[in-house]
Coordinates of C-alpha atoms in Angstrom, one line a residue:
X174 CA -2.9 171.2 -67.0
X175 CA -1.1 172.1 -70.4
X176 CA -3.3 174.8 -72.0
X177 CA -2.4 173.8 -76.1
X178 CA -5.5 171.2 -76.1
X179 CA -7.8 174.2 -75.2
X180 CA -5.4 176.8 -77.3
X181 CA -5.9 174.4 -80.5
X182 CA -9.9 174.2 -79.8
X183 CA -10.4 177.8 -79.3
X184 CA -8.5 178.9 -82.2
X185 CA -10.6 176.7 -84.6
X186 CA -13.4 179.6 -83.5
X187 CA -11.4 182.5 -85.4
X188 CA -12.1 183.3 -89.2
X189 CA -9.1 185.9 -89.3
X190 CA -8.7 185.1 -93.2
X191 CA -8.9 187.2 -96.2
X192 CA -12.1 185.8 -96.7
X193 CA -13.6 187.4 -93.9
X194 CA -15.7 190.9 -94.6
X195 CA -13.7 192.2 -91.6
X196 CA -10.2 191.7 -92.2
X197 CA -10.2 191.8 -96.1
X198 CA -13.8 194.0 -96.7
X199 CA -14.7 194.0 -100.7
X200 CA -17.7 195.9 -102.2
X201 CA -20.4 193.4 -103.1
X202 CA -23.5 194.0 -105.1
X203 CA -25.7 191.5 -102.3
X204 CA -24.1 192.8 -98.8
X205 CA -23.1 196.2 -99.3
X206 CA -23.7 199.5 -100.3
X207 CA -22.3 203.0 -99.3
X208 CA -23.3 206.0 -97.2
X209 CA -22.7 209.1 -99.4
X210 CA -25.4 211.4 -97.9
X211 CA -25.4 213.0 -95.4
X212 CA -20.7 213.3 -94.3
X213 CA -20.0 210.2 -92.0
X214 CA -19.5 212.8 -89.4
X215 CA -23.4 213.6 -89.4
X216 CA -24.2 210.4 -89.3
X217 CA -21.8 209.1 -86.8
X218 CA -22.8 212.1 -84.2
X219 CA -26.9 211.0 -85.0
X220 CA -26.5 207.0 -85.1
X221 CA -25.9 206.4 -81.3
X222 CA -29.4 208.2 -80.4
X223 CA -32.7 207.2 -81.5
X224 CA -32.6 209.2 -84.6
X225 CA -34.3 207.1 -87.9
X226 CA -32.9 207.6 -91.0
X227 CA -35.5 207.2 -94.4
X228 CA -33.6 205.8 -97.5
X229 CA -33.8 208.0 -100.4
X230 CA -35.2 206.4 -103.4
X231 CA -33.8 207.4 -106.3
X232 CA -36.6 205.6 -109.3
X233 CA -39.3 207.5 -107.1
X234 CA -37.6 210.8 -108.3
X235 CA -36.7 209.8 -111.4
X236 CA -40.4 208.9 -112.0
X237 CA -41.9 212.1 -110.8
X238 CA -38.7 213.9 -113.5
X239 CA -40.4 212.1 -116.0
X240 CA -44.3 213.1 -115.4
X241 CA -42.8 216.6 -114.8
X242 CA -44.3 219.0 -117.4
X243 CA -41.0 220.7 -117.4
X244 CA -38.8 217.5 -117.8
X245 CA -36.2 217.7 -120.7
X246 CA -34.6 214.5 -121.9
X247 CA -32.3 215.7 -123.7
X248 CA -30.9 218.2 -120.8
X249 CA -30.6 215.1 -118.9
X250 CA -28.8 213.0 -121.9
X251 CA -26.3 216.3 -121.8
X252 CA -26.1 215.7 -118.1
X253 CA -24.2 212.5 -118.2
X254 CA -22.8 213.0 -121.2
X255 CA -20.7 216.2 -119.3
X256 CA -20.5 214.8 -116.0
X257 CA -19.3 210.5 -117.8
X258 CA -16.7 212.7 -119.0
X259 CA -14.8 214.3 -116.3
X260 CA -16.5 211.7 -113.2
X261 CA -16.5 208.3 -112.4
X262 CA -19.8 206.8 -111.6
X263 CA -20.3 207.5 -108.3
X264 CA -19.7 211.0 -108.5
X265 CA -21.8 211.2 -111.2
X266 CA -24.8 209.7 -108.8
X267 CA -24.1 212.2 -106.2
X268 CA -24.0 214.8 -108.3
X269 CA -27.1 214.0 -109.8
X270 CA -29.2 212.9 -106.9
X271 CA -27.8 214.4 -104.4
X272 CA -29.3 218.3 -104.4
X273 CA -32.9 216.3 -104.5
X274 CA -32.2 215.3 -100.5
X275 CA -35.0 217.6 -99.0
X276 CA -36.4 215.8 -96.0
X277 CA -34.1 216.1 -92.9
X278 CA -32.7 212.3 -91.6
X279 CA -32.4 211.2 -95.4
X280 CA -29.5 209.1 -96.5
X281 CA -28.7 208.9 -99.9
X282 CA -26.6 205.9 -100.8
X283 CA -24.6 204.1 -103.6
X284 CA -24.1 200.4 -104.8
X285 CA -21.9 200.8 -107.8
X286 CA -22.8 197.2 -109.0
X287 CA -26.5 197.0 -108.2
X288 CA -29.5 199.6 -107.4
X289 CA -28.7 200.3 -103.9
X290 CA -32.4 199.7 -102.7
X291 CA -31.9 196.2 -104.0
X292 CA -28.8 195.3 -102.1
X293 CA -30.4 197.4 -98.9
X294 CA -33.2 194.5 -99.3
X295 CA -30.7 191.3 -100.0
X296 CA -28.9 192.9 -96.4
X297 CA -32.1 193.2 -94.6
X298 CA -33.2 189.4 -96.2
X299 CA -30.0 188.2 -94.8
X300 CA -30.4 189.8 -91.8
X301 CA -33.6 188.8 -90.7
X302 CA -32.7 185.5 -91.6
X303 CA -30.2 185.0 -89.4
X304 CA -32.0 186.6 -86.4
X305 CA -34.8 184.2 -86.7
X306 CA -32.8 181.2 -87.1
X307 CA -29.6 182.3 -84.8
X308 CA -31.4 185.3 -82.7
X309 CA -28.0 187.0 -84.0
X310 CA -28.0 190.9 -85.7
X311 CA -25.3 191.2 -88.4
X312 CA -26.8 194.0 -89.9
X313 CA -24.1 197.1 -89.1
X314 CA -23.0 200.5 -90.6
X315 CA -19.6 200.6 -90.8
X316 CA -17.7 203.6 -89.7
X317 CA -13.8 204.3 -91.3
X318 CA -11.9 201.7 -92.9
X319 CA -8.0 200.9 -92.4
X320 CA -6.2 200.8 -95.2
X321 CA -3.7 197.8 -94.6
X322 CA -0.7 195.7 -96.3
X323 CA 0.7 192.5 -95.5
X324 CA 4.4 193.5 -95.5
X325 CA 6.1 197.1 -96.2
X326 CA 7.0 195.3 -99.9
X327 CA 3.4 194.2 -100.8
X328 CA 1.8 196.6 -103.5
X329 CA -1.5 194.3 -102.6
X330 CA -3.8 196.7 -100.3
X331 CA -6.7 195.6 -98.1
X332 CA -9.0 197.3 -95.8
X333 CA -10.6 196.6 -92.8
X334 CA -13.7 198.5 -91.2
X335 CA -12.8 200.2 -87.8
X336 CA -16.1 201.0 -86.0
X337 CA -19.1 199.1 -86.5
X338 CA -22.5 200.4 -85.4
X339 CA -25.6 198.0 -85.1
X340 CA -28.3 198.8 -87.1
X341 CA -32.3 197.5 -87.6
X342 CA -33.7 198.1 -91.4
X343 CA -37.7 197.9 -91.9
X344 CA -39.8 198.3 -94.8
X345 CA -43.6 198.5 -93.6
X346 CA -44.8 198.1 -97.2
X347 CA -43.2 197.3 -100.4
X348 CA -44.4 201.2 -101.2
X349 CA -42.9 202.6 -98.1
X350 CA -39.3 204.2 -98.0
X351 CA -36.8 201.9 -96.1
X352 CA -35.7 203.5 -92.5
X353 CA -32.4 203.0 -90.9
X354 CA -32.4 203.3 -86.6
X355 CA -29.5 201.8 -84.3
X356 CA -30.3 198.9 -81.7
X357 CA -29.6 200.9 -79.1
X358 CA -26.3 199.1 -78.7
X359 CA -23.0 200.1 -78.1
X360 CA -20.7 201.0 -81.1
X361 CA -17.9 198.4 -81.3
X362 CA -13.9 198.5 -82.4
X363 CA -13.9 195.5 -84.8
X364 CA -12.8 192.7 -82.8
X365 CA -11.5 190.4 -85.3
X366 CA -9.2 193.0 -86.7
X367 CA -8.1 194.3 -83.3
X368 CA -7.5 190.9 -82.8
X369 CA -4.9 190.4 -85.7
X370 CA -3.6 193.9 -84.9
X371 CA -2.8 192.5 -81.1
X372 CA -1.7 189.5 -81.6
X373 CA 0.2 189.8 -85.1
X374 CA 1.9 193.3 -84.5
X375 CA 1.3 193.9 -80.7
X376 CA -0.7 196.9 -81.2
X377 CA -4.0 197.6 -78.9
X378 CA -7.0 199.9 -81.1
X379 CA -7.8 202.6 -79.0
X380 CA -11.0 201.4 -77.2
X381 CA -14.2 203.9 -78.3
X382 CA -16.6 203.1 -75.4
X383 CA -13.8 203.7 -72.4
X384 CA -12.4 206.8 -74.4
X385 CA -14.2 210.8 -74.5
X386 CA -14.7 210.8 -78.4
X387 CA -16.2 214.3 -79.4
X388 CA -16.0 213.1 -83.6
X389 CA -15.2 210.4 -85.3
X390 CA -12.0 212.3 -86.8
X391 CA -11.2 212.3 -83.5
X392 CA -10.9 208.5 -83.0
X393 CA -9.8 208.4 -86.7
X394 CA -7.0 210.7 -85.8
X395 CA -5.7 208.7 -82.6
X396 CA -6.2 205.3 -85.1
X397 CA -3.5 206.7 -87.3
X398 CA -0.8 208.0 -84.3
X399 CA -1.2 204.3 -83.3
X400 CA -0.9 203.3 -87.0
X401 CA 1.9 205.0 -88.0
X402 CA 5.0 202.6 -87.8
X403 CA 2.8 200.7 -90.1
X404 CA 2.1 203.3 -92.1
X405 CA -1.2 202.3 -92.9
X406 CA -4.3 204.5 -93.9
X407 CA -7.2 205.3 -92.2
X408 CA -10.2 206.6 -94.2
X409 CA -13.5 208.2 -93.3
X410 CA -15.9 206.0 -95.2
X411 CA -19.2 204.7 -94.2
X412 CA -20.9 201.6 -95.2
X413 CA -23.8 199.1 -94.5
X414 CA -23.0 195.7 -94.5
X415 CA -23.5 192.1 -93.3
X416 CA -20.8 191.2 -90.4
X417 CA -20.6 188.2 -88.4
X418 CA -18.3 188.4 -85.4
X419 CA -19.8 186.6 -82.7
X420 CA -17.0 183.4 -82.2
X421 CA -14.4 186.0 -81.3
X422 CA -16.2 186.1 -78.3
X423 CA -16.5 183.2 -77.8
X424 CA -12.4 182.8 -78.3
X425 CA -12.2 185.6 -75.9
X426 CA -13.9 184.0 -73.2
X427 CA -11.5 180.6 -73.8
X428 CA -8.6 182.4 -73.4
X429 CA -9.2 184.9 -71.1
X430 CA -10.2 182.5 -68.7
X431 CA -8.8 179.4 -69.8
X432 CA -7.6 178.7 -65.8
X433 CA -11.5 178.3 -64.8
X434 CA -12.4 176.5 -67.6
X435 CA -9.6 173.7 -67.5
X436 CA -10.7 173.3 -63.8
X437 CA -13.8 171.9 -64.7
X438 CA -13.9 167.8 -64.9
X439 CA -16.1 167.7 -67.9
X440 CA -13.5 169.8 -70.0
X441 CA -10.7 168.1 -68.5
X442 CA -12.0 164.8 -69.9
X443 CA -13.3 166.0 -72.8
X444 CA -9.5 167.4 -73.8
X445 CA -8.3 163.4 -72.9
X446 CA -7.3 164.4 -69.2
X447 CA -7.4 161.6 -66.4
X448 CA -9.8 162.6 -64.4
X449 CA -12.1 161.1 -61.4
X450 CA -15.0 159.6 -63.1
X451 CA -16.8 158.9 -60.2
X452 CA -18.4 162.5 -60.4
X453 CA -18.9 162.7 -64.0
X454 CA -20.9 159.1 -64.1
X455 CA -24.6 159.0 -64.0
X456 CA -25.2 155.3 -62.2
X457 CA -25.0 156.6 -58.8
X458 CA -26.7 159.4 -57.5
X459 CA -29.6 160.0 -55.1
X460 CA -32.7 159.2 -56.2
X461 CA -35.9 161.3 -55.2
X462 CA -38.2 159.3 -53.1
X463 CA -41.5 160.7 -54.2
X464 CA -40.8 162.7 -57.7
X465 CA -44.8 163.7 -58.5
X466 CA -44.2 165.7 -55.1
X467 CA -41.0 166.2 -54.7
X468 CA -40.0 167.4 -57.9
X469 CA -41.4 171.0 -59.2
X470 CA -42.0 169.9 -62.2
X471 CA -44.2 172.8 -64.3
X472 CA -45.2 170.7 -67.0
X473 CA -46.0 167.1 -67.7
X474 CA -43.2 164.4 -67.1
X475 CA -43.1 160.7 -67.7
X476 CA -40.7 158.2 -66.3
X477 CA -37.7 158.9 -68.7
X478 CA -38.6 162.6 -68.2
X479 CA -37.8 162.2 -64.6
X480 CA -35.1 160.1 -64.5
X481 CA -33.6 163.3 -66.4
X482 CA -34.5 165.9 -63.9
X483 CA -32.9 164.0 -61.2
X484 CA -29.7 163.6 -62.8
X485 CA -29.9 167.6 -63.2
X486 CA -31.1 168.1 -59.8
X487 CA -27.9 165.5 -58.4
X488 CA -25.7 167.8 -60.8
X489 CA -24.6 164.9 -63.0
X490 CA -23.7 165.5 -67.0
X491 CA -25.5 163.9 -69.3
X492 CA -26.7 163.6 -72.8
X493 CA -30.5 163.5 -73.7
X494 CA -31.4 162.5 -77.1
X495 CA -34.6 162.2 -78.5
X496 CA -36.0 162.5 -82.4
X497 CA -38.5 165.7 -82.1
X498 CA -41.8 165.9 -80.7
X499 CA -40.8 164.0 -77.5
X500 CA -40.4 166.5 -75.1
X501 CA -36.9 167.5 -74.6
X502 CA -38.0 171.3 -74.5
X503 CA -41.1 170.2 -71.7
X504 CA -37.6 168.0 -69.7
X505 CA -35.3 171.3 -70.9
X506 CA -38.6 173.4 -68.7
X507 CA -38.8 171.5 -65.9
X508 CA -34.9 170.7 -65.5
X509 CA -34.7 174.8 -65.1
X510 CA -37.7 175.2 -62.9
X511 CA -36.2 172.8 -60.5
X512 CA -32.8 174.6 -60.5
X513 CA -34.5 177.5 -59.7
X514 CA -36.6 176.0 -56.7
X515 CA -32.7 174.8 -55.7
X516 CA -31.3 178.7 -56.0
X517 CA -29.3 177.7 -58.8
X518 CA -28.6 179.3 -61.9
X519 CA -28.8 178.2 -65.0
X520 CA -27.5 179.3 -68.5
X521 CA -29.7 177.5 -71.5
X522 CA -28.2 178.3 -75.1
X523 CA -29.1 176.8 -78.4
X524 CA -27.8 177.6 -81.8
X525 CA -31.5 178.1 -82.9
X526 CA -34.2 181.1 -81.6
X527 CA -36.8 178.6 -82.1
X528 CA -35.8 176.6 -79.2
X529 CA -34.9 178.9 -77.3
X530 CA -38.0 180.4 -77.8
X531 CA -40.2 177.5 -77.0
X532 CA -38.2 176.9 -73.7
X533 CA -39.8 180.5 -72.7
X534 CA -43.0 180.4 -74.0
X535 CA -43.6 177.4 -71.4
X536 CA -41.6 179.2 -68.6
X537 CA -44.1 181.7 -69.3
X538 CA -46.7 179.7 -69.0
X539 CA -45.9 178.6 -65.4
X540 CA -45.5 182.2 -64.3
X541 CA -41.3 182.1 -64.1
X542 CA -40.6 184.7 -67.0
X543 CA -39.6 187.0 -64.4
X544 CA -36.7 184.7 -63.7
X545 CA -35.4 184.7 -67.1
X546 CA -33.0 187.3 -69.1
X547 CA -33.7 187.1 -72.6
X548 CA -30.2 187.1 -74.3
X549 CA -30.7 187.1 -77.9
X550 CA -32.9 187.9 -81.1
X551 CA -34.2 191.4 -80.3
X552 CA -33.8 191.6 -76.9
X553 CA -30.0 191.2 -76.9
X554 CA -29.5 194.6 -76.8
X555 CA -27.7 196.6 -73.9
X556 CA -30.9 198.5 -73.1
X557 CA -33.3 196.4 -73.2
X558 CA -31.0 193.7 -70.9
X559 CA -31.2 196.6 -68.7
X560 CA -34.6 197.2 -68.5
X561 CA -35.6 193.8 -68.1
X562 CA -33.3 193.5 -65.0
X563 CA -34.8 196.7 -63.8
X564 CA -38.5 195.4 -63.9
X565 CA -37.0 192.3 -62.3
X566 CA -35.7 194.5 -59.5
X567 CA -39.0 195.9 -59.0
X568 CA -41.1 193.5 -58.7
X569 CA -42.6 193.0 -55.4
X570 CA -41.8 189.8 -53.4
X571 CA -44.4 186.7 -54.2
X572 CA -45.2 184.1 -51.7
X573 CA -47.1 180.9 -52.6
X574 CA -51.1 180.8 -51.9
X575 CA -52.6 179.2 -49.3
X576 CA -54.4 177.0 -52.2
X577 CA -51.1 175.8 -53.1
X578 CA -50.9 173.1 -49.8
X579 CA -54.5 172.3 -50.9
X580 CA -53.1 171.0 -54.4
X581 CA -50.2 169.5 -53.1
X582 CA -52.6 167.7 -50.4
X583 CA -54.9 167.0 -53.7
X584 CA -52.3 165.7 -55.9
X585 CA -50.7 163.2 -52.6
X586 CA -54.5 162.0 -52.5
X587 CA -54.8 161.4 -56.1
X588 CA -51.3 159.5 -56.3
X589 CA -52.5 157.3 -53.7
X590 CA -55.7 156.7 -55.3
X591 CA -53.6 155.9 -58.4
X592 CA -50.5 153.8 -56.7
X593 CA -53.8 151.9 -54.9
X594 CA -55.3 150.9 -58.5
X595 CA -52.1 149.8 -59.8
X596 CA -51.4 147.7 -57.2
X597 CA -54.7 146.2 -57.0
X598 CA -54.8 145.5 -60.7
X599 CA -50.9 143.7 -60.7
X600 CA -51.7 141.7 -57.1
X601 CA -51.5 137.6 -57.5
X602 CA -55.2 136.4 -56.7
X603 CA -54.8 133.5 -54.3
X604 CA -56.0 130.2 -55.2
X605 CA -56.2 131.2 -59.1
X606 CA -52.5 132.6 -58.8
X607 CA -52.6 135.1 -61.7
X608 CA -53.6 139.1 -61.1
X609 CA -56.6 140.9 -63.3
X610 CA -53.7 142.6 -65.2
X611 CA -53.3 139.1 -66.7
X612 CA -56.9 138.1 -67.0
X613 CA -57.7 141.5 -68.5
X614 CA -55.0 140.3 -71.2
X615 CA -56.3 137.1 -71.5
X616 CA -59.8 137.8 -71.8
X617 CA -58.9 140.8 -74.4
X618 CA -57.1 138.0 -76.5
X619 CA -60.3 136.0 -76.6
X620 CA -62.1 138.9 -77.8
X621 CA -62.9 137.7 -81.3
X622 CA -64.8 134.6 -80.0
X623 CA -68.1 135.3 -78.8
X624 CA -69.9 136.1 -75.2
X625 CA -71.3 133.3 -73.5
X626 CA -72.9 133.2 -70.6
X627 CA -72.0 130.6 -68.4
X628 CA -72.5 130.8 -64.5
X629 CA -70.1 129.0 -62.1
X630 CA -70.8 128.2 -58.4
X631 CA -68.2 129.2 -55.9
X632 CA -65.8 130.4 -58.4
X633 CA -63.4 132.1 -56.1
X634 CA -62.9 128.7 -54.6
X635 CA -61.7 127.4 -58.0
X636 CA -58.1 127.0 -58.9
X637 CA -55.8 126.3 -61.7
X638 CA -56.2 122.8 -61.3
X639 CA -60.2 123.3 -61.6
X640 CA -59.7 125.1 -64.9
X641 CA -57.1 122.9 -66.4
X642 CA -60.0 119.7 -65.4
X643 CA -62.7 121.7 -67.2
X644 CA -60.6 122.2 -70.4
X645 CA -59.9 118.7 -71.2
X646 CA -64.0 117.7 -70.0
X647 CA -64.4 120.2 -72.8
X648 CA -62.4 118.9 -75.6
X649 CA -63.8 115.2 -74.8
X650 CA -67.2 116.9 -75.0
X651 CA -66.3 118.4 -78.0
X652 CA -64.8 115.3 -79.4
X653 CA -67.9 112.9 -79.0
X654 CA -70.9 115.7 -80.5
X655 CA -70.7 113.6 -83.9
X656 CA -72.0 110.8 -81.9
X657 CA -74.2 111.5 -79.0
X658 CA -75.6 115.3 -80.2
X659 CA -75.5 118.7 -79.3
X660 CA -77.6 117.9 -75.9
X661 CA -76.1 115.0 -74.7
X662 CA -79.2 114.6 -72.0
X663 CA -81.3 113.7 -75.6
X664 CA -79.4 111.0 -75.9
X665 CA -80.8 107.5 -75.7
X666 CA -78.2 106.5 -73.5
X667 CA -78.4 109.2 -71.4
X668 CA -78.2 108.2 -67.7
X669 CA -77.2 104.9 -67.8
X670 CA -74.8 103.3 -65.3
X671 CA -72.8 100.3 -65.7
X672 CA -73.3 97.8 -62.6
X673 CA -70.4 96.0 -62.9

């Protein structure tokens, strides 16, 4: 099969434009702010251990100068008037603020369009927003930055970030300083730029995590030997910022193993391929005789629920649509709970947490968390995957209870019981020919007229027929009340027979 159709789709992932933080990286007062305090190489050398790092907050100081009995104002007008002269602003910050870092693990750093405490908070907003809604960290320090140009005749320079550690920010009170600790994943080469660099120039970045690294200079320095024929820049730098990445994986995986993929019906379909649709159709498959027993379904299922599980369980692709709050997460439970009772494996994603997050809650529930590997939000994170795979490991080897056959014996005895009621209740009476179903109906239609009683001999013996003969005696009794009364046997007439 030609791979262009999957080519075209996989390229539509990539954001390697100029707008994109990591190709063409600008200063902004709501998603950056720089590290000045303390030298990238400290940092870098901390970052990858569990080392937390409290934000220095510059008004705190400033406020404590100003209650100071020994506070001079018009030393500190001199101050900037000296230092505006022969500094631009952000050595003028530095200079200022920076023989006031005491505490060990402090960071001092510098937004030159905003107070950098707010833009720390607009990155950690941001942040947290998309790891509720995606379960995605974009929240990174970013280590060196390539100085690049489109052409050896372009005066227009750009840079690009080269390592990009993943951070977590907290605040426990609006009071409270603002700490700074890695996820405890690894440090990456940015892909998207590597990317470019590979595919535009042919040049492979030196891969950090396969490499023995003793300093960042050190990588720096093996970044500009590979550089060089380009002669572009490499620059020790260090900023936090907001940088989304994730598709290039997702390219990755399309084009490193676009063979697979394309031998997969669905795709080939999907890409306009003729293809046997016999597999890929949903009307024939084998239907489970007895699905309240058969199925292991771990939360409630009706008949539409079901029908779903089965065209799982027969491996069949479908669609299942539904407007919320009619159970596609309880159908999205017990289609994996089944798979796992068949040995199969099963790979759920969603583009929000919450669903994802639901979907586990319930697995939970039913005891089957141990079967799961939590693969985003917080727990996407190399050691935690690890640990949770561990504990897995460990876990001693469960065997059903003996009170399991007794509720499987229970629940056969209460679908009998139930299958035995519906039958009953749908059956065709003889002689009357209708079931109770349709005299239930019939006598709930009626409701608005009132009860009376009105006993009937033998009534089990009477028919349609009997009941049709009683209506119209009933509408010529009803007819002939203006004449003869209420109680007919009043009548004068009452009893008599004609002879003749």
């Amino acid at each position: 099969m030609d791979k262009s159709k999957l080519d075209v789709l996989a390229e539509k992932l990539l954001d390697t434009g100029k707008r994109s933080n990591l190709v063409n990286f600008k200063d902004s007062k709501s998603s950056t702010v720089e590290i000045l305090l303390p030298s990238v190489e400290a940092l870098f050398a901390k970052i990858e251990g569990t080392t937390t790092f409290e934000v220095f907050d510059p008004k705190i100081e400033d406020q404590e100068d100003l209650l100071s009995p020994d506070f001079d104002t018009h030393s500190k007008e001199n101050f900037f008037e000296e230092q505006s002269d022969d500094c631009d602003p952000k050595t003028t910050y530095f200079n200022q603020y920076s023989p006031k870092i005491k505490k060990q693990n402090q960071i001092l750093l510098y937004s030159p369009e905003a107070s950098p405490l707010t833009a720390l908070r607009k990155i950690d907003k941001k942040a947290k927003k998309l790891i509720e809604e995606a379960g995605v960290n974009v929240a990174f320090i970013a280590f060196g930055f390539i100085h690049w140009t489109e052409n050896e005749n372009s005066k227009i320079e750009h840079c690009a970030p080269l390592l990009l550690a993943p951070i977590t920010l907290k605040q426990e009170s609006i009071i409270s300083p603002y700490t700074i600790r890695s996820t405890g994943d690894d440090i990456l080469v940015n892909p998207t730029f590597s990317f470019i660099l590979d595919n535009e120039y042919g040049i492979k970045l030196p891969d950090y995590a396969t490499g023995s690294y003793t300093t960042l200079g050190s990588y720096i320095s093996e970044v500009e030997s590979s550089l060089k024929k380009l002669r572009w820049s490499v620059t020790d730098e260090c900023k936090i910022g907001i940088f989304a990445f994730q598709k290039i994986s997702m390219y990755l995986d399309l084009k490193n193993n676009a063979d697979i993929i394309l031998q997969n019906n669905n795709i080939r379909w999907l890409l306009g391929e003729q293809v046997n649709h016999t597999d890929l159709l949903c009307d024939e498959y084998q239907h489970v005789k007895n699905p309240l027993i058969e199925l292991h379904s771990v939360v409630d299922a009706d008949s539409s629920q079901i029908e779903a599980i089965e065209l799982a369980k027969a491996g069949k692709s479908f669609v299942l649509k539904g407007p919320p709050g009619t159970g596609k997460s309880q159908t999205i439970t017990n289609i994996i709970a089944e798979c796992l009772s068949d040995g199969k494996k099963v790979l759920f994603v969603s583009e929000k947490l919450a669903a994802l997050n639901v979907v586990y809650d319930k697995l939970k529930q039913a005891n089957l968390s141990e079967f799961c590997l939590e693969l985003h939000s917080q727990k996407a994170n190399k050691k935690d995957v690890i640990a949770d795979i561990c504990n897995t490991l460990q876990k001693q080897r469960s065997s059903l209870s003996s009170s399991a056959n007794e509720e499987i014996l229970q629940k056969e005895v209460s679908q009998r019981a139930l299958d035995n009621y519906a039958r009953e209740l749908h059956e065709i009476r003889p002689v009357i020919e209708r079931s109770l179903y349709g005299l239930y109906e019939r006598f709930s239609s009626l409701s608005k007229y009132p009860l009376i009683d009105w006993p009937i001999e033998d009534i089990s013996t009477k028919n349609e027929n009997y009941l049709l003969n009683a209506e119209s005696l009933l509408k010529n009794y009803a007819d002939y009340i203006p004449s003869i009364g209420y109680d007919y046997k009043k009548h004068p007439w009452y009893g008599f027979k004609r002879q003749d």
